[in-house]
Amino acid sequence: MRTPFAIFAPMTQTKLDLTGLKCPLPALKTRKALKSLKPGDRLEVHCTDPLSVIDIPNLIRETGDRVEITEQAERRIVFLIEKTDGLSPADLPS
């Protein structure tokens, strides 16, 4: 007998090391990495570019995914992004 949870694929978490890259590369590489993820998967992005605190959340607003800054130190920013179904607020009916 199958349990109801057997139909769900396990979530994956991928780490993307973008340290040392400057704008716009962190946002562009994050966008590319998100395309290969399935809803529910997570992407952990490590950056050193101070502009990434603006660029990556703006990218995530466009894609409709979820983002959280889990670490912001003097030289490192870590984002945890959860892939959603891909509907951005602009895609929703008004």
XYZ file of N, CA and C in Angstrom, residues 17-22 25-26 46-49 75:
39
model
N 28.040 28.886 -5.774
C 29.094 29.763 -5.259
C 29.432 30.814 -6.309
N 28.989 32.045 -6.054
C 29.224 33.152 -6.983
C 30.161 34.190 -6.371
N 30.947 33.765 -5.386
C 31.865 34.694 -4.737
C 32.890 35.183 -5.747
N 33.180 36.471 -5.677
C 34.143 37.089 -6.565
C 33.543 37.647 -7.843
N 32.298 37.274 -8.171
C 31.671 37.781 -9.392
C 31.015 39.128 -9.127
N 31.068 39.994 -10.111
C 30.480 41.335 -10.011
C 29.215 41.422 -10.854
N 26.678 39.469 -13.186
C 26.850 38.018 -13.236
C 26.127 37.244 -12.132
N 26.128 37.686 -10.853
C 25.398 36.899 -9.847
C 23.913 36.720 -10.182
N 25.753 31.981 -2.738
C 26.780 32.706 -1.989
C 27.378 33.776 -2.895
N 27.330 35.040 -2.445
C 27.829 36.170 -3.234
C 28.743 37.048 -2.380
N 29.587 37.813 -3.063
C 30.387 38.830 -2.386
C 30.103 40.222 -2.950
N 29.401 40.308 -4.062
C 29.083 41.599 -4.669
C 28.007 42.305 -3.837
N 31.741 40.725 3.965
C 32.212 40.306 2.644
C 31.377 39.208 1.994
